[in-house]
C-alpha cells in the first residue's frame, strides 16, 4: 500500500535558521505531491504542490520543495524561518493513472517550533 | 469567498452515544471528503463523494459510521454508537476538480470529538 513518511516529528529552530523537512513516499508510479501547513488554531491549507515540469517548486511565504524521483522524495525547504512559521507541516501524495486518483495520502506530520 | 464550514467545532459525549458532524463545502465544489485525524498523525481518508455518489468509502468503518451527501452539497458524518477510540478530529474538505487534474483540497477547521 502507498505510504508517506516524514522523518522529523518535531523540529525546533531559532529564527533565521534554515529549514529542511524530509518526505518520502512509497508509490512507484506517477504522483502528484503536496505540502500542507496547519498554523495553530487554523485549518489545513496548501503550501505548495508539484504536478509536472520543473521539480523545484515554490510556494507561499518563501517555501520551496524539490521532487527527486529517483529518491521518491519531496523535501520542503526555507532558507530563513520566522517565528510565524511555527506550525504543523504535512506532506501528501496523490497517485496518478490509477482508479483511485481522488485519494490523498498524508504523512504523519512534522511540528515546527521557531524560537524568536 | 466562504471556506469549508464544519459544525460542531467541539463535541464531548459518553461512549455508546451517537454523534453527527455536518459539513458545508465551498460553493461549486463537487468533490467532498471526510478525513479522520488522530492526535500526532496525518489525516486519513474515510469517504469521498463525487456529487451525491460515494466513490471511495473503503476506509469507512461501516458497522458504526455512516455518511450522506444529499443533493450533492452538504454532508453529514454519523457515528453510532461512539467508542473511546473514536476520539479524534474529523475533517471535511472539498475540491473543485479531481486531484489528478491540478486540483487541491480545501479543508474546514474540523470537528474535535472526545468520547468519555
CSV table of N, CA and C in Angstrom, one decimal, chain A residues 5 13 17 19 29 35 39-40 46 55 63 66-68 70-71 76 78 95 99 102 105 114:
chain,number,residue,atom,x,y,z
A,5,UNK,N,6.2,9.0,4.4
A,5,UNK,CA,7.0,9.0,5.6
A,5,UNK,C,7.6,10.4,5.8
A,13,UNK,N,13.8,25.3,15.8
A,13,UNK,CA,14.8,26.1,15.2
A,13,UNK,C,14.7,27.5,15.8
A,17,UNK,N,17.2,30.6,11.0
A,17,UNK,CA,17.9,29.3,10.7
A,17,UNK,C,17.2,28.7,9.4
A,19,UNK,N,15.6,25.7,7.1
A,19,UNK,CA,14.8,24.6,7.4
A,19,UNK,C,14.8,23.6,6.2
A,29,UNK,N,4.6,4.6,-9.1
A,29,UNK,CA,4.1,5.2,-10.3
A,29,UNK,C,4.2,6.7,-10.3
A,35,UNK,N,2.5,19.8,-0.1
A,35,UNK,CA,2.8,20.1,1.3
A,35,UNK,C,1.7,21.0,1.8
A,39,UNK,N,-1.4,26.1,10.7
A,39,UNK,CA,-1.0,27.1,11.8
A,39,UNK,C,-1.8,26.8,13.0
A,40,UNK,N,-1.3,27.2,14.2
A,40,UNK,CA,-2.1,27.0,15.4
A,40,UNK,C,-3.5,27.6,15.3
A,46,UNK,N,-3.0,24.6,1.7
A,46,UNK,CA,-1.9,24.2,0.8
A,46,UNK,C,-0.7,25.2,0.8
A,55,UNK,N,11.1,20.3,-11.3
A,55,UNK,CA,11.0,19.6,-10.0
A,55,UNK,C,11.2,20.5,-8.8
A,63,UNK,N,8.6,29.3,0.9
A,63,UNK,CA,8.9,27.9,1.0
A,63,UNK,C,9.1,27.4,-0.4
A,66,UNK,N,11.6,20.3,-3.5
A,66,UNK,CA,12.3,19.7,-4.6
A,66,UNK,C,11.8,18.2,-4.7
A,67,UNK,N,11.3,17.9,-5.9
A,67,UNK,CA,10.9,16.5,-6.2
A,67,UNK,C,12.1,15.8,-6.8
A,68,UNK,N,12.6,14.7,-6.1
A,68,UNK,CA,13.7,13.9,-6.6
A,68,UNK,C,13.1,12.5,-6.9
A,70,UNK,N,14.1,9.8,-8.3
A,70,UNK,CA,15.0,8.6,-8.0
A,70,UNK,C,15.0,8.2,-6.5
A,71,UNK,N,14.8,9.2,-5.7
A,71,UNK,CA,14.8,9.0,-4.3
A,71,UNK,C,13.4,9.0,-3.7
A,76,UNK,N,10.8,19.7,1.9
A,76,UNK,CA,10.4,21.1,2.0
A,76,UNK,C,11.6,21.9,2.5
A,78,UNK,N,13.2,26.0,3.5
A,78,UNK,CA,13.1,27.5,3.6
A,78,UNK,C,14.4,28.0,4.1
A,95,UNK,N,-1.7,9.5,-6.2
A,95,UNK,CA,-1.2,8.7,-7.3
A,95,UNK,C,-2.0,9.0,-8.6
A,99,UNK,N,-7.1,3.8,-10.4
A,99,UNK,CA,-8.5,4.0,-10.2
A,99,UNK,C,-8.8,4.8,-9.0
A,102,UNK,N,-8.5,10.2,-6.7
A,102,UNK,CA,-9.0,11.2,-5.8
A,102,UNK,C,-8.5,11.0,-4.4
A,105,UNK,N,-2.9,10.8,0.2
A,105,UNK,CA,-2.3,10.1,1.4
A,105,UNK,C,-1.4,11.0,2.1
A,114,UNK,N,9.5,27.5,16.0
A,114,UNK,CA,10.5,28.5,15.8
A,114,UNK,C,10.6,29.5,17.0
